[in-house]
Coordinates of C-alpha atoms in Angstrom, one line a residue:
M125 CA -17.4 -23.5 -35.2
L126 CA -17.2 -22.2 -31.7
N127 CA -20.6 -22.2 -29.9
L128 CA -22.1 -18.8 -28.1
S129 CA -20.6 -19.6 -24.7
A130 CA -17.1 -21.1 -26.0
K131 CA -16.9 -17.6 -27.9
I132 CA -17.6 -15.4 -25.0
K133 CA -15.2 -17.6 -22.8
F134 CA -12.6 -17.0 -25.5
F135 CA -13.3 -13.0 -25.8
K136 CA -13.0 -12.8 -21.7
N137 CA -9.9 -14.9 -21.8
T138 CA -8.3 -12.6 -24.4
L139 CA -9.4 -9.7 -22.6
S140 CA -7.9 -10.7 -19.8
F141 CA -4.5 -11.7 -20.9
S142 CA -4.4 -8.2 -22.7
G143 CA -5.2 -6.8 -19.8
N144 CA -2.1 -8.5 -17.9
L145 CA -0.1 -7.8 -20.4
L146 CA -0.6 -4.1 -20.7
T147 CA -0.1 -4.1 -16.9
V148 CA 3.0 -5.7 -16.7
F149 CA 4.0 -3.2 -19.6
V150 CA 3.3 -0.4 -17.3
L151 CA 5.0 -1.5 -14.5
L152 CA 8.2 -2.3 -16.6
A153 CA 8.3 1.2 -18.3
L154 CA 7.9 2.6 -14.4
A155 CA 11.2 0.8 -13.6
L156 CA 12.7 1.4 -17.4
I157 CA 12.3 4.8 -17.5
P158 CA 13.9 6.6 -14.8
C159 CA 17.2 4.5 -15.5
I160 CA 17.2 5.6 -19.0
E161 CA 16.6 8.9 -18.3
M162 CA 19.5 9.2 -15.6
L163 CA 21.8 6.9 -18.1
G164 CA 21.2 9.5 -20.7
R165 CA 21.9 12.5 -18.4
R166 CA 24.8 11.7 -17.2
V167 CA 26.8 9.7 -20.4
F168 CA 25.0 11.4 -23.3
G169 CA 24.3 14.7 -21.6
F170 CA 20.6 14.2 -22.4
G171 CA 17.5 12.4 -21.4
I172 CA 13.9 11.7 -22.0
P173 CA 12.1 14.8 -22.8
G174 CA 8.6 14.8 -20.2
A175 CA 10.3 11.7 -18.5
T176 CA 8.9 12.8 -15.1
D177 CA 5.5 13.3 -16.7
Y178 CA 5.6 10.2 -18.1
M179 CA 6.3 8.4 -15.0
Q180 CA 3.5 10.3 -12.9
H181 CA 1.1 9.5 -15.5
L182 CA 2.1 5.9 -15.6
T183 CA 1.8 5.8 -12.2
L184 CA -2.3 6.2 -12.3
W185 CA -2.9 3.8 -15.2
L186 CA -0.8 1.2 -12.9
C187 CA -3.3 2.1 -9.8
F188 CA -6.3 1.6 -12.5
L189 CA -4.9 -1.1 -14.3
G190 CA -3.9 -3.0 -10.9
A191 CA -7.4 -2.1 -9.3
I192 CA -9.5 -3.2 -12.4
L193 CA -7.3 -6.6 -12.0
A194 CA -7.8 -7.3 -7.9
V195 CA -11.7 -6.8 -8.7
R196 CA -11.2 -9.7 -10.8
D197 CA -9.0 -11.6 -8.7
D198 CA -10.7 -10.3 -5.6
K199 CA -7.4 -9.0 -4.4
H200 CA -8.6 -5.4 -2.9
L201 CA -8.1 -4.9 0.7
R202 CA -11.0 -5.7 2.9
I203 CA -11.8 -5.4 6.9
A204 CA -13.8 -8.3 7.1
G205 CA -12.6 -11.9 7.0
S206 CA -14.0 -14.8 5.7
L207 CA -18.0 -15.0 5.1
N208 CA -18.0 -18.8 5.7
L209 CA -19.0 -18.0 9.6
L210 CA -22.1 -16.1 8.7
P211 CA -25.3 -17.8 9.1
R212 CA -26.5 -18.5 5.6
F213 CA -29.2 -15.6 5.4
L214 CA -26.6 -13.1 6.2
K215 CA -24.7 -15.0 3.5
I216 CA -26.8 -14.1 0.8
I217 CA -27.1 -10.8 2.1
A218 CA -23.4 -10.5 1.9
M219 CA -22.9 -11.8 -1.6
I220 CA -25.7 -9.3 -3.2
L221 CA -25.5 -5.9 -0.9
A222 CA -21.3 -5.7 -0.9
P223 CA -20.9 -5.5 -4.6
F224 CA -24.0 -3.5 -5.1
I225 CA -22.6 -1.1 -3.1
A226 CA -19.2 -1.6 -4.5
A227 CA -20.5 -1.1 -7.9
S228 CA -22.8 1.9 -7.1
V229 CA -19.8 3.8 -5.8
C230 CA -17.6 3.2 -8.6
W231 CA -20.6 4.4 -11.0
A232 CA -20.9 7.2 -9.0
L233 CA -16.8 7.9 -9.4
C234 CA -17.1 7.3 -13.0
G235 CA -19.5 9.8 -13.1
A236 CA -17.3 12.4 -10.7
S237 CA -14.4 11.8 -13.0
L238 CA -15.8 12.6 -16.6
Q239 CA -17.5 15.8 -14.8
L240 CA -13.8 16.5 -14.0
I241 CA -12.5 16.1 -17.2
V242 CA -15.1 17.7 -19.1
S243 CA -14.9 20.4 -16.4
E244 CA -11.2 20.7 -17.0
A245 CA -11.4 20.5 -21.0
P246 CA -10.6 23.6 -22.1
A247 CA -7.9 23.7 -19.5
I248 CA -6.3 20.4 -20.1
G249 CA -6.6 21.3 -24.1
I250 CA -7.7 18.4 -26.1
A251 CA -4.7 18.8 -28.7
D252 CA -7.1 19.7 -32.1
E253 CA -3.2 19.4 -34.1
H254 CA -3.3 15.6 -33.4
L255 CA -6.9 14.9 -34.7
P256 CA -8.9 15.4 -37.8
D257 CA -10.1 18.5 -39.0
F258 CA -13.7 17.2 -39.3
V259 CA -13.3 15.7 -35.6
V260 CA -12.1 19.4 -34.2
N261 CA -14.8 21.0 -36.6
W262 CA -17.5 18.5 -34.7
L263 CA -16.5 18.8 -31.3
G264 CA -15.0 22.4 -31.6
P265 CA -18.6 23.8 -30.7
F266 CA -18.5 22.2 -27.2
G267 CA -15.9 24.0 -26.0
L268 CA -13.4 21.3 -26.0
F269 CA -10.1 23.1 -27.6
D270 CA -8.0 25.6 -26.3
P271 CA -5.2 26.0 -28.4
G272 CA -3.5 28.6 -26.3
S273 CA -3.6 26.4 -23.3
T274 CA -2.8 22.9 -24.7
I275 CA -0.9 20.8 -22.0
T276 CA 0.3 17.8 -23.3
L277 CA 2.7 14.9 -21.7
G278 CA 6.1 15.0 -23.5
G279 CA 5.1 17.6 -26.0
W280 CA 2.8 15.5 -28.0
I281 CA 0.2 13.4 -25.7
P282 CA -3.0 15.3 -24.7
S283 CA -3.3 15.0 -20.7
W284 CA -6.9 14.4 -21.5
I285 CA -6.0 10.9 -22.8
A286 CA -3.8 9.9 -19.1
E287 CA -6.8 11.3 -17.5
S288 CA -9.3 9.1 -19.4
V289 CA -7.8 6.2 -17.7
M290 CA -9.8 7.3 -14.4
P291 CA -13.7 7.3 -15.8
V292 CA -12.8 4.2 -17.6
G293 CA -11.3 2.2 -15.0
F294 CA -14.1 3.2 -12.6
A295 CA -16.6 2.1 -15.0
L296 CA -14.6 -1.2 -15.9
M297 CA -14.5 -1.8 -11.4
A298 CA -18.3 -1.7 -11.7
V299 CA -18.7 -4.1 -14.4
G300 CA -16.2 -6.2 -12.6
F301 CA -18.0 -6.7 -9.3
I302 CA -21.1 -7.2 -11.3
I303 CA -19.8 -9.8 -13.4
C304 CA -16.9 -11.5 -10.7
F305 CA -19.6 -11.1 -7.6
S306 CA -22.9 -12.7 -9.0
K307 CA -21.4 -15.8 -7.8
K308 CA -23.1 -17.5 -11.4
R309 CA -26.6 -16.7 -10.0
L310 CA -29.0 -14.7 -12.6
T311 CA -30.9 -12.9 -9.7
N312 CA -27.9 -11.7 -7.9
F313 CA -26.6 -10.4 -11.6
I314 CA -30.1 -8.6 -12.2
I315 CA -29.4 -6.9 -8.7
I316 CA -26.2 -6.1 -8.8
L317 CA -26.6 -4.8 -12.1
L318 CA -29.4 -2.5 -11.3
S319 CA -26.6 -0.4 -9.4
L320 CA -26.0 2.2 -12.8
P321 CA -29.5 3.0 -13.1
F322 CA -30.1 3.4 -9.0
V323 CA -27.0 6.2 -9.4
I324 CA -28.6 7.8 -11.9
I325 CA -32.0 7.9 -10.5
I326 CA -31.1 8.9 -7.2
S327 CA -28.6 11.8 -7.9
Y328 CA -31.6 13.1 -10.4
I329 CA -34.1 13.0 -7.5
Y330 CA -31.8 14.6 -5.1
P331 CA -29.4 17.2 -6.4
I332 CA -28.8 18.0 -2.9
A333 CA -29.0 14.9 -0.7
P334 CA -31.0 15.3 2.7
S335 CA -29.8 14.3 5.7
W336 CA -32.0 11.1 5.9
V337 CA -30.4 9.9 2.8
I338 CA -26.8 10.6 4.2
N339 CA -27.4 8.9 7.1
T340 CA -28.9 5.6 5.6
G341 CA -26.0 6.0 2.8
F342 CA -23.5 5.8 5.6
A343 CA -25.2 2.7 7.6
I344 CA -25.5 0.9 4.1
L345 CA -21.9 1.7 3.8
I346 CA -20.5 0.7 7.4
L347 CA -22.9 -2.9 6.6
S348 CA -21.2 -3.3 3.4
I349 CA -17.5 -2.9 4.7
V350 CA -18.5 -5.5 7.5
L351 CA -20.1 -7.7 4.7
G352 CA -16.9 -7.6 2.6
A353 CA -16.9 -4.8 0.3
P354 CA -13.4 -3.0 -0.1
I355 CA -11.7 -0.5 1.9
F356 CA -11.9 1.9 -1.2
V357 CA -15.8 1.5 -1.4
F358 CA -16.4 2.7 2.2
L359 CA -13.9 5.7 1.7
G360 CA -14.8 6.7 -1.7
G361 CA -18.7 6.7 -0.7
A362 CA -18.3 8.2 2.3
A363 CA -16.6 11.4 0.6
L364 CA -19.1 11.1 -2.5
L365 CA -22.0 11.3 0.3
L366 CA -20.3 14.2 2.2
F367 CA -19.8 16.5 -0.8
W368 CA -23.7 15.5 -2.0
A369 CA -24.8 16.6 1.3
D370 CA -22.9 19.8 0.7
G371 CA -23.8 20.4 -2.7
V372 CA -20.3 20.5 -3.9
T373 CA -19.7 18.5 -7.0
T374 CA -18.1 15.4 -6.8
S375 CA -15.6 15.8 -9.4
A376 CA -13.6 17.1 -6.1
I377 CA -12.8 13.5 -5.6
P378 CA -11.0 12.4 -8.5
A379 CA -9.7 16.1 -8.8
E380 CA -7.7 15.0 -5.6
M381 CA -7.3 11.6 -6.5
Y382 CA -5.2 12.8 -9.4
R383 CA -3.5 15.3 -7.6
I384 CA -2.0 12.6 -5.2
V385 CA -1.5 9.9 -7.0
V386 CA 0.8 11.8 -10.0
S387 CA 3.0 13.6 -7.3
P388 CA 6.7 13.2 -8.0
V389 CA 7.4 11.1 -5.2
F390 CA 4.3 8.5 -5.5
P391 CA 5.8 6.2 -8.4
T392 CA 8.5 5.2 -5.5
I393 CA 5.7 3.0 -4.0
P394 CA 4.9 0.6 -6.9
L395 CA 9.0 0.6 -7.4
F396 CA 9.9 -0.5 -4.0
T397 CA 6.9 -3.0 -3.8
L398 CA 8.0 -4.6 -6.6
A399 CA 11.7 -4.7 -5.6
G400 CA 10.3 -6.4 -2.2
F401 CA 8.2 -8.9 -4.5
I402 CA 11.2 -10.1 -6.7
L403 CA 13.1 -10.8 -3.5
S404 CA 10.4 -12.8 -1.5
E405 CA 9.8 -14.6 -4.9
S406 CA 13.2 -15.7 -5.6
K407 CA 15.6 -17.8 -3.4
S408 CA 17.3 -14.4 -1.8
S409 CA 15.4 -15.2 1.7
E410 CA 17.3 -18.6 1.7
R411 CA 20.6 -16.9 1.1
F412 CA 19.9 -14.1 4.1
V413 CA 18.8 -16.8 6.1
G414 CA 22.1 -18.5 5.3
V415 CA 24.5 -15.3 5.9
F416 CA 22.8 -14.5 9.4
Q417 CA 23.0 -18.1 10.7
A418 CA 26.4 -18.1 9.8
L419 CA 27.1 -15.0 11.5
F420 CA 24.6 -14.8 14.3
G421 CA 23.5 -18.8 14.9
W422 CA 26.6 -19.9 17.1
F423 CA 24.9 -18.1 20.3
P424 CA 21.9 -18.7 21.9
G425 CA 19.1 -17.8 19.7
G426 CA 20.9 -16.9 17.0
T427 CA 18.9 -18.2 14.0
A428 CA 15.8 -16.3 16.1
V429 CA 17.8 -12.8 16.0
A430 CA 18.6 -13.5 12.1
I431 CA 15.3 -14.0 11.1
T432 CA 14.4 -10.8 13.4
L433 CA 17.0 -9.0 11.3
L434 CA 15.6 -10.7 7.9
C435 CA 12.0 -9.8 8.5
A436 CA 13.1 -6.1 9.2
F437 CA 15.2 -5.8 6.2
F438 CA 12.3 -7.1 4.0
T439 CA 9.4 -4.6 5.7
T440 CA 11.6 -1.7 4.3
F441 CA 10.7 -2.7 0.8
T442 CA 7.5 -4.1 1.6
G443 CA 6.0 -1.8 3.8
A444 CA 4.0 -2.5 7.0
S445 CA 1.2 -4.5 4.9
G446 CA 2.0 -8.2 6.3
I447 CA 3.6 -9.5 3.0
T448 CA 6.5 -10.4 4.8
I449 CA 4.5 -12.8 6.9
L450 CA 2.7 -14.2 3.7
A451 CA 6.2 -14.2 1.8
L452 CA 8.6 -15.6 4.6
G453 CA 6.1 -17.1 7.1
G454 CA 6.1 -20.9 5.6
L455 CA 10.0 -20.7 4.8
L456 CA 11.0 -19.2 8.4
L457 CA 8.9 -21.3 10.7
P458 CA 10.3 -24.5 10.0
V459 CA 14.0 -22.8 10.1
L460 CA 13.1 -21.3 13.9
I461 CA 11.7 -25.0 14.9
G462 CA 14.7 -26.7 13.8
S463 CA 16.9 -24.5 15.5
G464 CA 15.3 -25.6 18.8
A465 CA 12.5 -23.0 19.5
D466 CA 9.2 -24.3 20.3
E467 CA 6.1 -23.1 18.1
K468 CA 4.7 -20.6 20.2
F469 CA 7.4 -18.7 20.3
S470 CA 8.0 -18.9 16.5
V471 CA 4.6 -18.2 15.5
G472 CA 4.5 -15.0 17.7
L473 CA 7.9 -13.8 16.5
L474 CA 7.2 -14.1 13.1
T475 CA 3.7 -12.3 13.8
A476 CA 5.8 -9.6 15.6
T477 CA 8.7 -8.9 13.1
G478 CA 6.0 -8.4 9.8
S479 CA 5.9 -4.9 10.3
I480 CA 9.2 -3.7 12.5
G481 CA 11.2 -2.6 9.8
L482 CA 9.2 0.2 8.8
L483 CA 11.3 3.2 9.8
F484 CA 14.4 2.2 7.5
P485 CA 15.3 3.4 4.7
P486 CA 13.6 2.9 1.8
S487 CA 10.5 2.1 3.8
L488 CA 7.4 3.3 1.7
V489 CA 5.4 4.5 4.5
V490 CA 8.0 6.8 5.3
I491 CA 8.0 8.3 2.1
L492 CA 4.3 8.7 2.1
F493 CA 4.4 10.5 5.6
A494 CA 7.0 12.9 4.6
V495 CA 5.0 14.0 1.4
I496 CA 1.3 14.1 3.0
A497 CA 2.9 16.5 6.0
Q498 CA 5.7 18.6 3.2
I499 CA 8.3 17.9 5.5
S500 CA 11.9 16.6 4.2
I501 CA 11.6 12.8 3.2
V502 CA 15.8 12.4 4.5
D503 CA 15.3 14.0 7.8
M504 CA 12.3 11.7 8.3
F505 CA 14.6 9.0 7.3
K506 CA 17.2 9.9 9.7
A507 CA 14.4 10.5 12.7
G508 CA 13.4 6.8 12.0
I509 CA 17.0 5.5 12.5
L510 CA 17.4 5.2 16.4
P511 CA 13.6 4.1 17.0
G512 CA 13.7 1.8 14.3
I513 CA 16.6 0.1 16.0
L514 CA 15.1 0.1 19.2
L515 CA 11.9 -1.7 17.8
V516 CA 14.1 -4.4 16.2
L517 CA 16.3 -4.8 19.5
P518 CA 14.7 -5.7 22.1
I519 CA 13.2 -8.3 19.9
C520 CA 16.3 -9.5 19.4
V521 CA 17.0 -9.7 23.1
M522 CA 14.0 -11.5 23.8
C523 CA 15.5 -13.8 21.2
I524 CA 18.4 -14.9 23.2
W525 CA 16.7 -14.8 26.4
H526 CA 14.1 -17.5 25.1
A527 CA 16.9 -19.7 23.8
V528 CA 18.5 -19.4 27.3
K529 CA 15.8 -20.5 29.1
R530 CA 15.1 -23.3 26.6
R531 CA 19.3 -24.5 27.1
D532 CA 18.7 -28.1 27.1
H533 CA 16.6 -27.8 23.7
Q534 CA 18.5 -25.7 21.8
K535 CA 20.6 -27.3 18.9
K536 CA 24.6 -26.4 19.3
E537 CA 26.3 -24.5 16.4
T538 CA 29.7 -23.7 16.1
F539 CA 31.1 -20.3 14.5
S540 CA 33.0 -21.1 11.6
V541 CA 35.0 -18.3 9.6
G542 CA 34.8 -20.6 6.3
K543 CA 31.1 -21.2 6.7
A544 CA 30.4 -17.4 7.0
F545 CA 33.0 -16.5 4.1
V546 CA 30.6 -19.1 2.2
S547 CA 27.1 -17.9 2.9
L548 CA 28.6 -14.2 2.4
W549 CA 29.9 -15.0 -0.7
R550 CA 26.9 -16.5 -1.9
A551 CA 24.3 -13.7 -1.3
K552 CA 27.2 -10.7 -2.2
W553 CA 25.2 -9.7 -5.1
E554 CA 22.2 -9.4 -2.5
L555 CA 24.1 -7.6 0.4
L556 CA 24.5 -4.7 -2.2
I557 CA 21.1 -4.0 -2.5
P558 CA 21.2 -1.6 0.7
V559 CA 24.0 0.3 -1.2
V560 CA 22.4 0.6 -4.2
A561 CA 19.1 1.8 -3.1
L562 CA 20.5 4.4 -0.2
A563 CA 24.0 5.8 -1.8
G564 CA 21.5 7.2 -5.1
I565 CA 19.3 8.9 -2.2
F566 CA 22.0 10.1 0.4
G567 CA 24.7 10.7 -2.0
G568 CA 22.8 12.9 -4.2
F569 CA 23.6 11.2 -7.5
C570 CA 20.1 10.8 -8.1
T571 CA 16.5 11.3 -7.5
M572 CA 14.1 9.3 -4.9
V573 CA 12.2 7.7 -7.8
E574 CA 15.6 6.9 -9.8
A575 CA 16.7 5.4 -6.7
A576 CA 14.0 3.1 -6.6
A577 CA 14.2 1.9 -10.1
L578 CA 17.5 1.8 -9.9
T579 CA 17.4 -0.7 -7.3
V580 CA 14.3 -2.7 -9.2
V581 CA 16.6 -3.0 -12.2
Y582 CA 19.4 -4.2 -9.9
I583 CA 17.8 -6.6 -8.3
L584 CA 15.8 -7.8 -11.7
F585 CA 19.5 -8.5 -13.2
I586 CA 20.9 -10.2 -9.8
E587 CA 17.7 -12.6 -9.8
T588 CA 17.5 -13.3 -13.6
C589 CA 20.8 -13.3 -14.5
I590 CA 23.2 -14.1 -12.2
Y591 CA 21.4 -16.2 -9.9
R592 CA 18.5 -17.4 -12.2
D593 CA 16.1 -18.0 -9.6
L594 CA 13.3 -16.5 -11.6
N595 CA 11.8 -17.2 -15.4
I596 CA 9.9 -15.3 -17.9
E597 CA 6.9 -17.2 -16.5
K598 CA 7.8 -16.6 -13.1
L599 CA 8.7 -13.3 -13.4
F600 CA 5.3 -12.3 -15.5
N601 CA 3.4 -13.7 -12.9
L602 CA 5.4 -12.1 -10.1
L603 CA 4.9 -8.6 -11.6
L604 CA 1.1 -9.4 -12.2
R605 CA 0.9 -10.2 -8.6
C606 CA 2.7 -6.9 -7.6
A607 CA 0.8 -4.6 -10.0
V608 CA -2.8 -6.1 -8.4
L609 CA -1.2 -5.0 -4.6
V610 CA 0.1 -1.9 -5.9
G611 CA -3.5 -1.4 -7.7
G612 CA -5.5 -1.7 -4.7
V613 CA -3.3 0.1 -2.6
L614 CA -3.0 3.5 -4.2
I615 CA -7.1 3.3 -5.3
V616 CA -7.3 3.2 -1.6
L617 CA -4.9 6.0 -1.3
G618 CA -6.5 8.0 -4.1
V619 CA -10.3 7.8 -2.5
A620 CA -9.1 8.5 1.0
M621 CA -7.2 11.7 -0.4
G622 CA -10.7 13.2 -1.9
L623 CA -12.1 12.3 1.8
T624 CA -9.1 14.4 3.4
C625 CA -10.3 17.1 0.8
Y626 CA -13.7 17.4 2.3
L627 CA -12.3 17.2 5.7
V628 CA -9.8 19.8 5.0
D629 CA -12.4 22.4 3.1
A630 CA -15.1 21.7 6.1
N631 CA -11.9 23.2 8.2
I632 CA -12.1 19.9 10.3
P633 CA -8.5 19.7 11.1
A634 CA -8.6 23.0 12.6
Q635 CA -12.0 22.6 15.0
A636 CA -11.0 19.2 15.8
A637 CA -7.2 21.2 17.0
E638 CA -9.4 23.7 19.0
W639 CA -11.2 21.2 20.6
V640 CA -8.3 19.3 22.0
V641 CA -6.6 22.1 22.9
E642 CA -9.5 23.2 25.2
N643 CA -10.2 19.7 26.5
I644 CA -6.8 18.4 27.3
D645 CA -4.6 21.0 29.1
S646 CA -0.9 18.9 29.1
R647 CA 0.9 18.0 26.0
W648 CA 1.9 14.8 28.2
K649 CA -2.2 13.7 28.4
F650 CA -2.6 14.4 24.3
L651 CA 0.1 12.0 23.6
L652 CA -1.2 9.5 25.5
A653 CA -4.8 10.3 24.0
L654 CA -3.0 10.3 20.7
N655 CA -1.3 6.6 21.2
L656 CA -4.8 5.1 22.1
A657 CA -6.4 6.6 18.9
L658 CA -3.9 5.6 16.6
I659 CA -3.1 2.1 18.0
I660 CA -7.2 2.1 17.4
V661 CA -6.6 3.3 13.9
G662 CA -4.1 0.7 13.3
C663 CA -6.5 -1.7 14.1
L664 CA -9.2 -0.6 11.9
M665 CA -7.6 0.8 8.7
D666 CA -4.5 -0.1 6.5
I667 CA -1.7 2.4 6.8
Y668 CA -2.1 3.9 3.6
S669 CA -5.7 5.1 4.3
A670 CA -4.6 6.0 7.8
L671 CA -1.9 8.2 6.7
I672 CA -4.1 10.1 3.9
V673 CA -7.2 10.7 6.2
V674 CA -5.7 10.6 9.8
V675 CA -2.5 12.7 8.8
P676 CA -3.8 16.1 8.0
L677 CA -6.2 15.8 11.1
I678 CA -3.7 15.2 14.0
L679 CA -1.2 18.0 12.0
P680 CA -2.8 20.8 13.6
M681 CA -3.1 19.3 16.9
A682 CA 0.3 18.4 17.3
E683 CA 1.4 21.9 16.3
A684 CA -0.5 23.3 18.8
Y685 CA 1.0 21.4 21.4
G686 CA 4.4 21.9 19.8
I687 CA 5.3 18.6 18.2
S688 CA 7.7 18.5 15.6
P689 CA 6.1 16.9 12.4
V690 CA 9.1 14.9 11.9
H691 CA 8.6 13.4 15.5
L692 CA 4.7 13.1 15.3
G693 CA 5.6 11.2 12.1
I694 CA 7.6 8.5 14.2
I695 CA 5.3 8.4 16.8
F696 CA 2.3 7.9 13.8
L697 CA 4.0 5.4 12.1
V698 CA 5.1 2.9 15.2
N699 CA 1.8 3.2 17.0
L700 CA 0.1 2.1 14.0
Q701 CA 2.5 -0.9 13.4
L702 CA 1.6 -1.7 16.8
G703 CA -2.2 -1.3 15.9
Y704 CA -1.2 -4.0 13.1
L705 CA -0.5 -6.5 16.3
T706 CA -3.4 -5.2 18.8
P707 CA -6.1 -7.8 19.5
P708 CA -8.9 -8.4 18.6
V709 CA -8.5 -6.9 15.1
G710 CA -4.9 -6.2 14.5
M711 CA -4.2 -7.2 10.4
N712 CA -1.0 -9.0 11.1
L713 CA -2.7 -10.9 13.9
F714 CA -5.2 -12.3 10.9
L715 CA -2.5 -12.9 8.3
A716 CA -0.3 -14.8 10.7
A717 CA -3.6 -17.4 11.4
F718 CA -3.9 -17.6 7.7
R719 CA -0.5 -18.3 7.0
F720 CA 0.0 -20.7 10.1
D721 CA -2.9 -22.1 9.7
K722 CA -3.8 -21.2 13.6
S723 CA -7.1 -19.9 15.2
L724 CA -7.0 -15.9 16.0
I725 CA -7.3 -16.7 19.7
T726 CA -4.0 -18.9 19.6
V727 CA -2.2 -16.4 17.6
I728 CA -3.2 -13.7 19.8
R729 CA -1.9 -15.8 22.7
Y730 CA 1.5 -16.3 21.3
S731 CA 2.0 -12.7 19.9
L732 CA 1.0 -11.1 23.5
P733 CA 4.6 -10.8 25.1
F734 CA 6.1 -9.5 21.8
L735 CA 3.1 -6.6 21.7
V736 CA 3.8 -5.8 25.4
I737 CA 7.9 -5.4 24.5
L738 CA 6.7 -3.1 21.6
L739 CA 4.5 -1.1 23.4
I740 CA 7.1 -0.2 25.7
V741 CA 9.2 1.0 22.9
V742 CA 6.2 2.9 21.5
L743 CA 5.9 4.7 24.9
L744 CA 9.4 5.7 25.0
V745 CA 9.6 7.0 21.5
T746 CA 6.3 8.9 22.2
Y747 CA 7.9 10.5 25.5
V748 CA 11.5 10.8 24.5
P749 CA 11.5 13.1 21.5
W750 CA 15.5 13.2 21.8
L751 CA 15.4 9.9 20.4
S752 CA 14.4 11.0 16.9
I753 CA 14.5 14.5 16.5
G754 CA 17.7 14.7 18.7
F755 CA 19.3 11.9 16.5
M756 CA 18.6 13.8 13.3
S757 CA 20.0 17.0 15.0
L758 CA 23.4 14.9 15.1
L759 CA 23.1 13.5 11.7
N760 CA 22.4 17.2 9.7

């Protein structure tokens, strides 16, 4: 018979595997439902009833399932790097304080989510026809039933069931922080476990928090994020403190989270991310390198140009999150050095190209900006074409210049029609991916979500059935890693939306716009100040949370100076991608240092020439609106 510890370990492993399986199922369902719906609608004249509702709420479930697994795997987005460089006493404090605050914030958000569900119970309408009579009779006096206003998903699932993932998810994340970050020390476990009674007691003592509690809370939040707490903990904790200080129910935070995550276009984020993951985990990058080398490798710097284009292509699917550096860096660095480029140039190039493709369709950040700013996604993509080319083209020119300068060290390659044809034929199915992704969107054949799902299914088919790069085990692990990443991103977006809700309710954007107009008398000065501010934001925040928190603040300012929201979107995105490369804390610098096993100072020095070039492009895009607005008008 198994002893107690073995039984506990078996139970944890079973629970972990069940969570993995459910998460992968939800992610696959997100990809398959739109395709089945589109096929049924076009071939048989009817689709899946309530398909849109299913997609939106599956995204909500994926958000929390992925976030729970991200706690288990320690994969949440953080500002702080490794704690190994800290003195021992600070490291001990970090090992206790960061998970204690993270668990406390999760418990508070769990309570806020429960408040939301209870307060909306009559509107949610627990469908009493789906429950036994004794349950209805027992819970009826609590006002949880309103047959006249029952809301269901697909006509049969009560929506409160879908929403219940929020309190359950936050509670499981809190438990995860308690268990996973105790580092096998009983003292740590007990201290972190006290997070739940701490939240209950302090909320009971102070129904409305005094200023000293709020100030202390913000100081602790800042310290915790420096010591390794996830970004969503800081954003969620800040929102909780601000609502608490005003005596406003904190249920507004999960309410806003629910609103943004279940918005109609939001499923495109996990879907396009999954498409990028499949491509990066298969051998498609090798086939693309072969194509670009065959087409461009014959002229000086051709291989570097090919790799620049490849990185830009991958970034359109993975977003400006550094995944391109992590996924392709190890493969592409030997290719660059083997072509004759030196290590300094190669590392700098791969660091700089980790986010230069973020303006091209079907970029997730472009879609997200359009959703937040409530403007046309298609217009944003059209406006981003020329600025996107301007981000890529100077890097390509620099690749050629570097090769010409090192002429004696470059390996000579001759162009071969046969070699080019063979490489194109090998990658023919993957070269059709942009056609599949964009034809549906711009051709009006399907919605944005359906185009994203169709792209995923197409890539899955060619990589598993045609090229056979992925077997069942590889595919399962890939789907799981993708879900963890998506969960980590979506949870940040959700709690950031709660913080944005407070800022909007407190009229902060309008007040900020009024102050800016009073103190900055020129549109050009405002744009320069905006550039500096956004680069700093790009250094300190991931692009997704920056979109949610900062965009509502700057939209009224831009409007006051007559700046188009579309132009503002392009300015916003190019500045943030530059922030990823800006020392000392740009995210791509840290990722490149990790991926290429170099010191941060070395990576900064190697990438500095590329930073200067991209800065010139950013200023050009900012001060010449025609590059975005004018070009968009030509295409309309």
